[in-house]
Coordinates of C-alpha atoms (C1' of nucleotides) in Angstrom, one line a residue:
Chain A
M1102 CA 72.6 155.9 38.3
G1103 CA 75.6 154.5 35.8
E1104 CA 76.7 150.8 35.4
V1105 CA 77.4 148.6 38.1
R1106 CA 80.9 147.5 37.7
L1107 CA 82.4 145.1 40.1
R1108 CA 85.9 143.1 39.9
F1109 CA 87.8 140.2 41.4
A1110 CA 91.5 141.5 41.8
P1111 CA 93.5 138.3 42.8
S1112 CA 97.5 138.1 42.8
P1113 CA 98.6 135.4 41.1
T1114 CA 100.7 133.6 43.6
G1115 CA 99.2 130.2 44.1
H1116 CA 96.2 128.5 43.5
L1117 CA 92.6 130.1 44.3
H1118 CA 91.2 129.5 47.8
V1119 CA 88.4 128.8 48.9
G1120 CA 87.7 132.5 50.5
G1121 CA 89.4 134.1 47.6
A1122 CA 86.0 132.3 45.5
R1123 CA 83.5 132.9 47.7
T1124 CA 84.4 136.9 47.2
A1125 CA 84.8 136.4 43.6
L1126 CA 80.9 134.9 43.5
F1127 CA 79.6 137.6 45.1
N1128 CA 81.0 140.4 43.3
W1129 CA 80.2 138.2 40.6
L1130 CA 76.5 137.9 42.2
Y1131 CA 76.3 141.7 42.4
A1132 CA 77.1 142.6 39.2
R1133 CA 75.2 139.9 37.2
K1134 CA 71.7 141.2 39.1
M1135 CA 72.7 145.2 38.8
N1136 CA 72.9 144.0 35.1
G1137 CA 76.2 145.3 35.3
K1138 CA 80.1 144.5 34.7
F1139 CA 82.0 141.8 36.4
I1140 CA 86.2 142.0 35.5
L1141 CA 89.2 139.9 36.2
R1142 CA 91.9 142.0 37.3
I1143 CA 96.0 139.8 37.7
E1144 CA 97.6 141.7 40.5
D1145 CA 101.3 141.0 39.8
T1146 CA 103.0 143.8 41.0
D1147 CA 105.3 141.2 43.5
L1148 CA 107.7 140.0 41.1
Q1149 CA 109.1 137.7 43.3
R1150 CA 105.8 135.8 43.9
S1151 CA 104.2 135.4 40.5
T1152 CA 103.7 133.3 38.4
K1153 CA 101.6 132.7 35.0
E1154 CA 100.9 129.3 36.1
S1155 CA 99.1 130.6 39.1
E1156 CA 97.0 133.0 37.2
K1157 CA 96.2 130.0 34.4
A1158 CA 95.6 128.0 37.5
I1159 CA 93.2 130.6 39.0
I1160 CA 91.2 131.6 36.0
D1161 CA 91.0 127.9 35.0
S1162 CA 89.6 127.5 39.1
L1163 CA 87.4 130.9 38.0
K1164 CA 85.4 129.4 35.0
W1165 CA 85.0 126.1 36.8
C1166 CA 83.1 127.4 39.0
G1167 CA 80.8 129.0 36.5
I1168 CA 81.6 132.4 37.2
D1169 CA 82.6 134.2 34.3
W1170 CA 83.7 137.8 33.3
D1171 CA 83.1 141.2 30.7
E1172 CA 86.3 142.3 31.2
G1173 CA 89.8 140.5 32.0
P1174 CA 93.4 139.8 30.5
D1175 CA 92.3 136.9 28.4
V1176 CA 89.3 138.7 26.8
G1177 CA 90.4 141.8 27.0
G1178 CA 87.9 145.1 27.5
D1179 CA 88.3 149.0 27.1
F1180 CA 89.7 149.6 30.3
G1181 CA 93.1 147.1 29.2
P1182 CA 95.3 146.4 29.6
Y1183 CA 94.1 143.7 33.0
R1184 CA 97.4 142.7 34.5
Q1185 CA 99.0 145.7 36.6
S1186 CA 102.6 144.1 35.0
E1187 CA 101.6 145.7 31.9
R1188 CA 100.0 148.7 33.4
V1189 CA 103.1 149.5 34.9
L1190 CA 105.1 149.4 31.4
K1191 CA 102.5 151.7 30.5
G1192 CA 103.4 154.3 32.6
I1193 CA 100.1 154.6 34.2
Y1194 CA 101.1 154.7 38.1
D1195 CA 104.1 156.8 37.4
H1196 CA 101.9 159.1 36.4
Y1197 CA 99.8 159.6 38.9
A1198 CA 102.7 159.2 41.5
R1199 CA 104.0 162.4 39.5
A1200 CA 101.0 164.2 39.9
L1201 CA 100.6 163.6 43.6
I1202 CA 104.0 165.3 43.8
E1203 CA 103.4 167.9 42.2
R1204 CA 100.8 168.3 44.9
Q1205 CA 103.2 167.6 47.4
M1206 CA 100.7 164.9 48.6
A1207 CA 103.4 162.1 48.3
Y1208 CA 107.2 162.9 47.8
Y1209 CA 110.2 160.9 47.0
T1210 CA 112.6 159.0 49.7
I1211 CA 116.1 157.9 48.7
Y1212 CA 118.4 155.1 50.7
D1213 CA 121.4 155.3 51.4
K1214 CA 123.9 153.3 49.3
T1215 CA 125.0 150.6 51.8
D1216 CA 122.5 150.1 54.0
I1217 CA 119.5 150.5 51.4
K1218 CA 116.9 150.2 54.1
K1219 CA 118.1 153.5 55.4
P1220 CA 116.2 156.5 54.1
V1221 CA 118.7 159.2 54.2
L1222 CA 116.0 162.1 52.2
N1223 CA 112.4 163.1 51.7
T1224 CA 112.0 165.3 48.9
Y1225 CA 109.7 166.9 46.3
E1226 CA 112.1 167.0 43.4
Y1227 CA 112.7 164.8 41.0
P1228 CA 115.9 163.4 42.6
K1229 CA 117.5 162.7 39.4
E1230 CA 121.7 163.0 40.4
Y1231 CA 120.8 160.5 43.7
I1232 CA 119.2 157.6 41.2
Q1233 CA 122.5 158.4 38.3
Q1234 CA 124.9 157.6 41.6
G1235 CA 122.6 154.4 42.1
H1236 CA 120.8 155.5 45.1
Q1237 CA 117.3 153.5 45.7
I1238 CA 114.9 155.9 45.8
T1239 CA 110.8 155.2 46.6
I1240 CA 108.0 157.4 46.3
S1241 CA 105.7 157.7 49.3
F1242 CA 102.2 159.2 50.4
K1243 CA 102.1 161.6 52.6
V1244 CA 99.0 160.8 55.2
P1245 CA 97.0 164.2 55.5
K1246 CA 95.8 165.7 58.7
G1247 CA 92.6 164.9 60.3
T1248 CA 90.0 161.7 59.7
T1249 CA 89.2 159.6 57.2
K1250 CA 85.6 158.7 56.9
F1251 CA 83.8 155.8 55.4
Y1252 CA 80.8 153.7 54.7
D1253 CA 81.0 150.1 54.7
L1254 CA 77.9 148.3 53.1
L1255 CA 78.3 145.7 56.3
K1256 CA 80.3 147.3 58.9
G1257 CA 78.2 150.5 58.6
D1258 CA 79.9 154.0 59.6
M1259 CA 83.6 153.7 59.2
E1260 CA 86.1 156.6 61.2
F1261 CA 89.6 156.5 61.4
Q1262 CA 92.3 159.1 62.4
N1263 CA 94.5 159.6 59.9
S1264 CA 97.1 160.7 62.9
T1265 CA 97.0 156.6 63.4
I1266 CA 98.4 156.0 59.7
E1267 CA 101.5 156.5 58.7
D1268 CA 103.7 157.6 55.5
F1269 CA 103.4 154.7 53.5
V1270 CA 105.3 153.8 49.9
I1271 CA 103.1 153.8 46.7
I1272 CA 106.0 153.2 44.2
K1273 CA 108.7 150.9 45.3
S1274 CA 112.5 151.2 44.3
D1275 CA 112.0 148.4 41.4
G1276 CA 109.4 151.0 40.1
F1277 CA 106.3 148.7 40.9
P1278 CA 103.3 150.2 42.5
T1279 CA 102.6 148.9 46.2
Y1280 CA 98.7 147.1 46.6
N1281 CA 97.1 150.0 48.5
Y1282 CA 98.1 152.8 46.1
A1283 CA 98.0 150.4 42.4
V1284 CA 94.1 149.1 43.5
V1285 CA 93.3 152.8 44.2
I1286 CA 94.1 154.2 40.2
D1287 CA 93.0 150.7 38.7
D1288 CA 89.6 150.7 40.5
H1289 CA 89.4 154.1 39.5
L1290 CA 90.4 154.1 36.0
M1291 CA 88.2 150.8 35.3
K1292 CA 85.1 152.4 36.6
I1293 CA 84.7 150.3 39.2
T1294 CA 82.0 151.3 41.6
H1295 CA 81.4 148.6 44.2
V1296 CA 84.8 147.2 46.5
F1297 CA 83.5 143.5 47.6
R1298 CA 86.4 142.1 49.3
G1299 CA 87.7 140.2 52.5
E1300 CA 88.0 142.0 55.5
D1301 CA 91.7 141.8 56.3
H1302 CA 91.0 144.8 54.0
L1303 CA 89.5 147.5 56.0
S1304 CA 92.2 149.0 57.5
N1305 CA 93.8 149.0 54.4
T1306 CA 90.8 151.0 53.2
P1307 CA 91.2 154.5 54.7
K1308 CA 94.7 154.5 53.0
Q1309 CA 93.4 154.0 50.0
I1310 CA 90.2 156.7 50.6
M1311 CA 93.2 159.4 51.4
I1312 CA 94.3 158.1 47.8
Y1313 CA 91.0 159.3 46.0
N1314 CA 91.0 162.3 47.8
A1315 CA 94.1 163.5 47.0
L1316 CA 93.6 163.0 42.9
G1317 CA 90.1 164.3 43.5
W1318 CA 88.4 160.9 42.8
E1319 CA 85.1 159.8 43.2
V1320 CA 85.3 156.6 46.2
P1321 CA 83.3 153.5 45.3
E1322 CA 81.2 151.6 47.8
F1323 CA 82.7 149.1 50.0
M1324 CA 82.1 146.5 51.2
H1325 CA 84.5 144.0 53.6
I1326 CA 83.7 140.2 53.9
P1327 CA 83.9 137.9 56.5
L1328 CA 87.2 135.6 56.9
I1329 CA 86.6 131.9 56.1
L1330 CA 88.2 130.2 59.5
G1331 CA 89.4 126.6 60.2
F1332 CA 88.0 124.8 62.5
D1333 CA 90.5 126.3 65.5
R1334 CA 89.0 129.8 64.1
T1335 CA 92.2 131.0 62.3
P1336 CA 92.1 132.0 59.0
L1337 CA 91.9 128.9 56.9
S1338 CA 95.3 128.2 55.7
K1339 CA 96.8 124.8 54.3
R1340 CA 97.1 124.3 57.7
H1341 CA 94.0 123.0 57.6
G1342 CA 94.2 120.9 55.0
A1343 CA 93.8 121.5 51.1
T1344 CA 91.8 124.8 50.7
S1345 CA 91.8 125.0 46.9
V1346 CA 89.3 125.1 44.8
E1347 CA 91.0 122.8 42.7
Y1348 CA 91.7 120.2 45.5
F1349 CA 87.8 120.2 46.2
R1350 CA 87.4 119.8 42.6
S1351 CA 90.1 117.2 42.4
V1352 CA 88.1 115.3 45.2
G1353 CA 84.8 115.2 43.4
I1354 CA 83.0 118.5 44.6
L1355 CA 81.0 119.7 42.2
N1356 CA 80.8 123.5 41.3
K1357 CA 77.3 123.4 41.4
G1358 CA 78.3 122.0 45.1
L1359 CA 81.1 124.8 46.1
M1360 CA 79.3 127.4 44.7
N1361 CA 76.3 126.7 46.5
Y1362 CA 78.2 125.8 50.2
L1363 CA 80.2 129.4 49.8
A1364 CA 77.0 131.2 49.1
L1365 CA 75.6 129.5 52.6
L1366 CA 78.5 129.7 54.3
G1367 CA 77.4 133.9 55.7
W1368 CA 74.4 134.4 53.3
S1369 CA 71.0 132.7 54.3
V1370 CA 69.5 132.9 50.9
G1371 CA 65.9 131.9 52.6
E1372 CA 64.0 128.2 53.8
E1373 CA 65.7 125.8 51.6
E1374 CA 69.8 125.5 51.5
I1375 CA 70.3 123.4 48.1
F1376 CA 69.7 125.5 45.4
D1377 CA 71.8 126.2 41.8
I1378 CA 73.7 129.7 42.1
K1379 CA 72.6 130.7 39.0
E1380 CA 69.2 130.6 40.1
R1381 CA 69.4 133.0 43.1
I1382 CA 70.9 135.9 41.6
K1383 CA 68.1 138.1 41.8
N1384 CA 67.8 137.0 45.3
F1385 CA 71.2 138.6 46.5
D1386 CA 71.5 141.1 49.2
P1387 CA 74.9 142.1 49.7
S1388 CA 73.8 143.3 53.2
S1389 CA 72.5 140.4 54.1
I1390 CA 75.6 138.8 54.6
S1391 CA 77.0 137.1 58.1
N1392 CA 78.5 140.1 59.7
K1393 CA 81.0 137.7 61.5
G1394 CA 83.8 135.1 60.5
V1395 CA 83.0 131.7 59.6
V1396 CA 84.6 128.2 59.5
F1397 CA 84.4 125.9 57.1
D1398 CA 82.9 122.9 57.4
P1399 CA 84.2 120.0 54.9
E1400 CA 81.2 117.8 56.1
K1401 CA 78.4 120.3 55.2
L1402 CA 80.0 121.2 52.0
E1403 CA 80.1 117.6 51.5
W1404 CA 76.5 117.1 52.6
V1405 CA 75.5 119.7 50.0
N1406 CA 77.3 118.1 47.3
G1407 CA 75.6 114.9 47.9
K1408 CA 72.2 117.0 47.4
H1409 CA 73.7 118.3 44.4
M1410 CA 74.6 115.1 43.0
R1411 CA 71.4 113.5 43.4
A1412 CA 69.1 116.5 42.4
I1413 CA 70.8 116.7 39.0
D1414 CA 70.3 115.3 35.8
P1415 CA 71.9 111.8 35.6
E1416 CA 73.0 112.9 32.1
K1417 CA 74.2 115.7 33.4
L1418 CA 76.6 114.1 36.4
F1419 CA 77.5 111.5 34.1
G1420 CA 78.9 114.4 32.2
E1421 CA 80.5 115.8 35.4
F1422 CA 81.9 112.1 36.1
V1423 CA 83.7 111.7 32.9
D1424 CA 85.0 115.3 32.9
W1425 CA 86.5 114.6 36.6
S1426 CA 87.7 111.4 35.8
R1427 CA 90.1 112.7 33.0
F1428 CA 90.9 115.9 35.3
T1429 CA 92.4 113.2 37.5
G1430 CA 93.5 111.2 35.5
R1431 CA 91.3 108.1 35.5
K1432 CA 90.6 105.9 33.4
T1433 CA 87.0 106.6 31.7
P1434 CA 84.5 104.3 31.1
E1435 CA 83.8 103.0 28.0
C1436 CA 80.3 101.6 27.3
S1437 CA 76.8 102.7 25.9
K1438 CA 74.8 105.9 27.1
E1439 CA 72.1 103.8 28.5
Y1440 CA 74.3 101.5 30.5
A1441 CA 76.3 104.7 32.1
L1442 CA 72.8 106.5 33.3
R1443 CA 71.5 102.9 35.3
V1444 CA 74.9 102.7 36.7
I1445 CA 74.9 106.4 37.6
S1446 CA 71.7 106.4 38.9
I1447 CA 71.4 103.6 41.0
C1448 CA 75.2 104.4 42.7
R1449 CA 74.8 108.3 43.2
E1450 CA 72.0 107.4 46.1
K1451 CA 74.9 106.5 48.2
V1452 CA 77.3 108.8 47.8
N1453 CA 78.4 112.4 48.5
T1454 CA 81.5 113.0 45.7
L1455 CA 82.3 112.0 42.5
S1456 CA 85.7 109.9 43.8
A1457 CA 83.1 108.2 45.8
L1458 CA 80.7 107.5 42.8
Y1459 CA 84.0 106.3 40.6
D1460 CA 84.8 103.7 43.5
L1461 CA 81.3 102.6 43.7
S1462 CA 80.5 102.3 40.1
Y1463 CA 83.8 101.0 39.6
P1464 CA 82.3 97.4 39.2
F1465 CA 80.4 98.5 36.8
F1466 CA 82.4 100.0 34.3
F1467 CA 85.2 97.8 34.8
D1468 CA 86.2 94.1 34.9
D1469 CA 89.6 94.5 36.6
Y1470 CA 87.8 95.4 39.9
V1471 CA 89.6 93.3 42.8
Y1472 CA 88.2 91.8 45.6
E1473 CA 87.7 93.3 48.9
Q1474 CA 89.8 91.1 51.3
K1475 CA 87.0 91.3 53.8
F1476 CA 85.0 89.4 51.3
I1477 CA 87.5 87.1 50.5
D1478 CA 87.7 86.1 54.1
E1479 CA 84.1 86.2 55.0
Y1480 CA 82.5 84.7 52.2
L1481 CA 83.9 83.4 49.3
K1482 CA 85.8 81.1 51.9
A1483 CA 83.1 80.6 53.5
S1484 CA 81.8 76.2 53.8
Y1485 CA 78.9 77.4 52.2
A1486 CA 80.4 79.5 49.1
K1487 CA 80.8 76.8 46.5
D1488 CA 77.4 75.3 47.5
V1489 CA 75.7 78.9 47.2
L1490 CA 77.2 80.0 43.6
E1491 CA 76.6 76.4 41.5
R1492 CA 72.7 77.3 42.5
A1493 CA 72.7 80.6 41.5
L1494 CA 74.8 80.4 38.2
D1495 CA 71.9 77.4 37.8
Y1496 CA 69.8 80.1 38.3
F1497 CA 70.9 82.8 36.9
T1498 CA 71.5 80.7 33.8
R1499 CA 68.2 79.6 33.0
L1500 CA 66.6 82.8 33.5
Q1501 CA 65.2 84.6 31.0
D1502 CA 63.6 87.8 31.6
W1503 CA 66.4 90.0 33.3
S1504 CA 64.4 92.5 35.7
V1505 CA 65.0 94.1 39.0
E1506 CA 62.4 91.6 39.5
S1507 CA 63.5 88.6 38.3
T1508 CA 67.1 89.0 40.1
E1509 CA 65.4 89.4 43.4
R1510 CA 63.0 86.5 43.0
V1511 CA 66.2 84.3 42.2
C1512 CA 68.4 85.7 45.0
R1513 CA 64.9 84.8 47.3
S1514 CA 64.9 81.6 46.6
L1515 CA 68.7 80.8 46.8
A1516 CA 68.7 82.4 50.2
Q1517 CA 65.4 79.8 50.9
L1518 CA 67.7 77.2 49.9
E1519 CA 69.1 77.8 53.7
I1520 CA 72.5 76.5 53.0
A1521 CA 73.5 80.1 54.5
S1522 CA 71.6 82.8 56.2
K1523 CA 69.7 85.0 54.0
N1524 CA 72.6 87.9 54.8
K1525 CA 75.0 85.7 53.6
V1526 CA 74.0 84.3 50.8
F1527 CA 73.0 88.3 49.8
Q1528 CA 76.5 89.6 50.6
L1529 CA 78.5 86.6 48.8
L1530 CA 76.4 87.4 45.7
R1531 CA 77.4 91.2 46.3
G1532 CA 80.8 90.4 46.6
T1533 CA 81.0 87.8 43.8
V1534 CA 79.7 90.2 41.3
T1535 CA 81.4 93.4 42.5
G1536 CA 84.2 92.6 45.0
K1537 CA 82.4 94.5 47.4
L1538 CA 80.3 94.3 50.4
V1539 CA 78.9 97.8 49.7
T1540 CA 77.0 98.5 46.5
P1541 CA 73.5 100.0 45.4
G1542 CA 70.5 97.9 46.0
L1543 CA 71.7 93.9 45.1
F1544 CA 68.7 93.4 43.0
E1545 CA 69.2 96.8 41.2
T1546 CA 73.4 95.5 41.3
L1547 CA 72.3 92.7 39.4
W1548 CA 69.9 94.0 36.8
V1549 CA 72.3 96.9 35.7
L1550 CA 74.9 94.6 35.6
G1551 CA 72.8 92.4 32.8
K1552 CA 73.1 88.9 32.9
Q1553 CA 76.3 88.3 31.0
R1554 CA 78.8 89.9 33.0
V1555 CA 76.7 88.2 36.2
I1556 CA 77.2 84.4 35.1
L1557 CA 81.1 85.8 33.8
R1558 CA 81.7 86.8 37.6
I1559 CA 79.8 84.0 39.0
E1560 CA 82.2 81.3 37.3
K1561 CA 84.9 83.6 38.2
A1562 CA 84.3 83.4 41.7
L1563 CA 83.3 80.0 41.8
S1564 CA 87.2 79.1 40.0
Y1565 CA 88.5 80.9 43.2
T1566 CA 86.5 78.7 45.2
R1567 CA 87.8 75.5 43.3
S1568 CA 91.0 76.7 43.7
W1569 CA 90.9 76.7 47.4
A1570 CA 89.0 73.2 47.4
Chain B
rG1089 C1' 102.1 148.4 71.7
rC1090 C1' 99.2 151.5 69.0
rC1091 C1' 94.6 151.2 65.2
rC1092 C1' 90.1 149.0 63.6
rC1093 C1' 86.3 144.6 63.1
rC1094 C1' 83.3 140.7 65.4
rA1095 C1' 80.1 137.7 69.3
rU1096 C1' 72.8 132.8 69.3
rC1097 C1' 73.1 125.0 69.8
rG1098 C1' 80.1 122.0 68.3
rU1099 C1' 79.6 124.4 63.3
rC1100 C1' 76.3 127.6 59.6
rU1101 C1' 72.4 130.6 60.5
rA1102 C1' 66.9 132.9 61.6
rG1103 C1' 65.8 136.8 65.0
rC1104 C1' 66.1 143.4 63.8
rG1105 C1' 61.9 145.5 71.7
rG1106 C1' 56.7 141.5 73.1
rC1107 C1' 55.1 136.5 68.4
rC1108 C1' 60.9 133.1 71.6
rU1109 C1' 59.3 127.8 76.1
rA1110 C1' 65.2 131.1 71.1
rG1111 C1' 63.3 128.3 64.8
rG1112 C1' 65.8 125.7 60.7
rA1113 C1' 70.5 123.0 58.5
rC1114 C1' 75.6 119.8 59.1
rA1115 C1' 76.9 116.9 62.5
rC1116 C1' 76.0 113.8 67.0
rU1117 C1' 72.4 110.3 69.6
rG1118 C1' 68.1 107.2 69.1
rG1119 C1' 64.1 104.8 65.6
rC1120 C1' 61.4 103.4 61.3
rC1121 C1' 62.8 100.9 56.5
rU1122 C1' 65.9 96.9 55.4
rU1123 C1' 70.2 92.5 51.5
rU1124 C1' 75.4 96.0 52.1
rC1125 C1' 76.4 100.8 53.3
rA1126 C1' 73.9 105.3 52.2
rA1127 C1' 69.9 107.7 51.1
rG1128 C1' 64.7 109.0 53.3
rC1129 C1' 61.2 109.4 57.3
rC1130 C1' 60.8 110.0 62.7
rA1131 C1' 62.1 111.4 67.2
rG1132 C1' 66.3 113.7 70.7
rA1133 C1' 70.6 115.8 73.0
rA1134 C1' 72.7 120.9 72.3
rG1135 C1' 72.7 128.1 72.5
rC1136 C1' 72.1 134.1 73.4
rA1137 C1' 80.2 134.9 76.4
rG1138 C1' 79.6 137.8 81.2
rG1139 C1' 78.7 142.4 84.1
rG1140 C1' 76.4 146.4 85.0
rG1141 C1' 72.3 149.8 82.9
rU1142 C1' 67.6 151.7 79.1
rU1143 C1' 62.4 149.9 79.5
rC1144 C1' 56.6 148.0 81.7
rG1145 C1' 59.3 144.3 78.8
rA1146 C1' 65.7 142.6 75.6
rA1147 C1' 68.9 136.9 72.2
rU1148 C1' 67.3 141.9 70.0
rC1149 C1' 69.0 148.6 72.3
rC1150 C1' 73.9 151.2 75.2
rC1151 C1' 78.8 150.7 78.1
rC1152 C1' 82.2 148.0 80.7
rU1153 C1' 84.6 143.4 80.6
rU1154 C1' 86.3 138.6 78.4
rG1155 C1' 86.8 136.1 74.3
rG1156 C1' 88.0 135.6 68.4
rG1157 C1' 90.3 137.9 63.9
rG1158 C1' 92.4 141.8 60.9
rG1159 C1' 95.7 145.5 60.1
rC1160 C1' 99.7 148.9 61.8
rG1161 C1' 105.5 146.0 55.0
rC1162 C1' 109.4 148.6 49.2
rC1163 C1' 103.2 141.4 50.1
rA1164 C1' 98.5 141.5 48.2

RNA sequence: GCCCCCAUCGUCUAGCGGCCUAGGACACUGGCCUUUCAAGCCAGAAGCAGGGGUUCGAAUCCCCUUGGGGGCGCCA
């Protein structure tokens, strides 16, 4: 058996959808598992909707996902070009269309000059005169009699009656090929051996097989993957909120988390649900993919992501954190790596996304944090606040060794003063040094912040209480 | 309308004729822990769409019904 070659062939008409990412992932997984090749092909035959920006966005998203390709528009390869629009220019699709017409397996259709949707003539002859007169012409594939059969890795044996399929256009009047035709030409010329794609293409497959047969080409293996649905069981779309890879990236999902979740969605890898997809390549078995439409669950995605946030090396997480901050146009921390890693380590225990991590860690990295209104109203303005904070300032100033244990000691002795309940004292301190009422453990927070910052922040809070007195 | 695919807790799944009193995970509920919120740990509630067969025996095989989805473009 020759080299296994798979491809992902998006049309550049928008962002990369999570469904597309999952399709790409499964193709990539199989190519890598089989030590084959993975190819990226851009299907930009829809002149109206295709844009360069989309192509770039899709490539960026794919790269971010950790999916790499051996051949593609940006990296080249022996079977290029890898953009269909460029292949049109080389006359590739015309060439085979003419071959089909010569065999009388396809024909020209000439349309009415004024009513351009109205076919007036079908012919095998090159309609030179009509073209000169300005008629629109297309080329259609002539569906033969009989039945078309194929085997789908997931669905099993498939059989379609050709009589239920009508002749279909393969070359549009603008000279560009249609999807069902171009995909066959390209997959064959690019020596694609396995086609894994969305289930929405299942009914297109017999058309494509007929073209393979008409041209006398070998048919690749097919697998049609069930679609990703929204909570109402309709295909996941913008109506369900954001669905693009870029969106999940922007809200702080890690690429590892997204890939892990996407893999989980329809493929039960084994007992453990949390894994690095790269370490599961060898376990990938296409035929074990679920055969039914799967509902996308953002909550589980977040849970999976949280697991990854806590599992990866803190240094790696900090790297992701900085990249993400830049990607979303936020400030990035300026501090020592040692300090940053401490912050990340204590904060990541409580969050599932980089965005939540950003919020939680903000007062550790920046001094311009603001007090939560609830903190001001319920703690800072409380009668005991000034008293407790003055004592705290005194205790912390005199504290020599700054450790989690010693800050805990101070906090507990402050509570034992019985100026206010332990809970109130702790919450007051928490808000004083972070502005928030939800933070990592108070003692760790104080320790990480360091003596100097803690004292400064207590003084700042005190000045507020004095201004109200 | 025609063609096609699919069907286990709310969701993702394990199950491939007896190991099923249907297992796990998310979410949910309760408890533990506790300085907040999480995390973590423990416990609980929750499902084989319905009806016929086949079989000693069916979540598993077959048929029908119902339900969901896809396709039938000069979109991909």
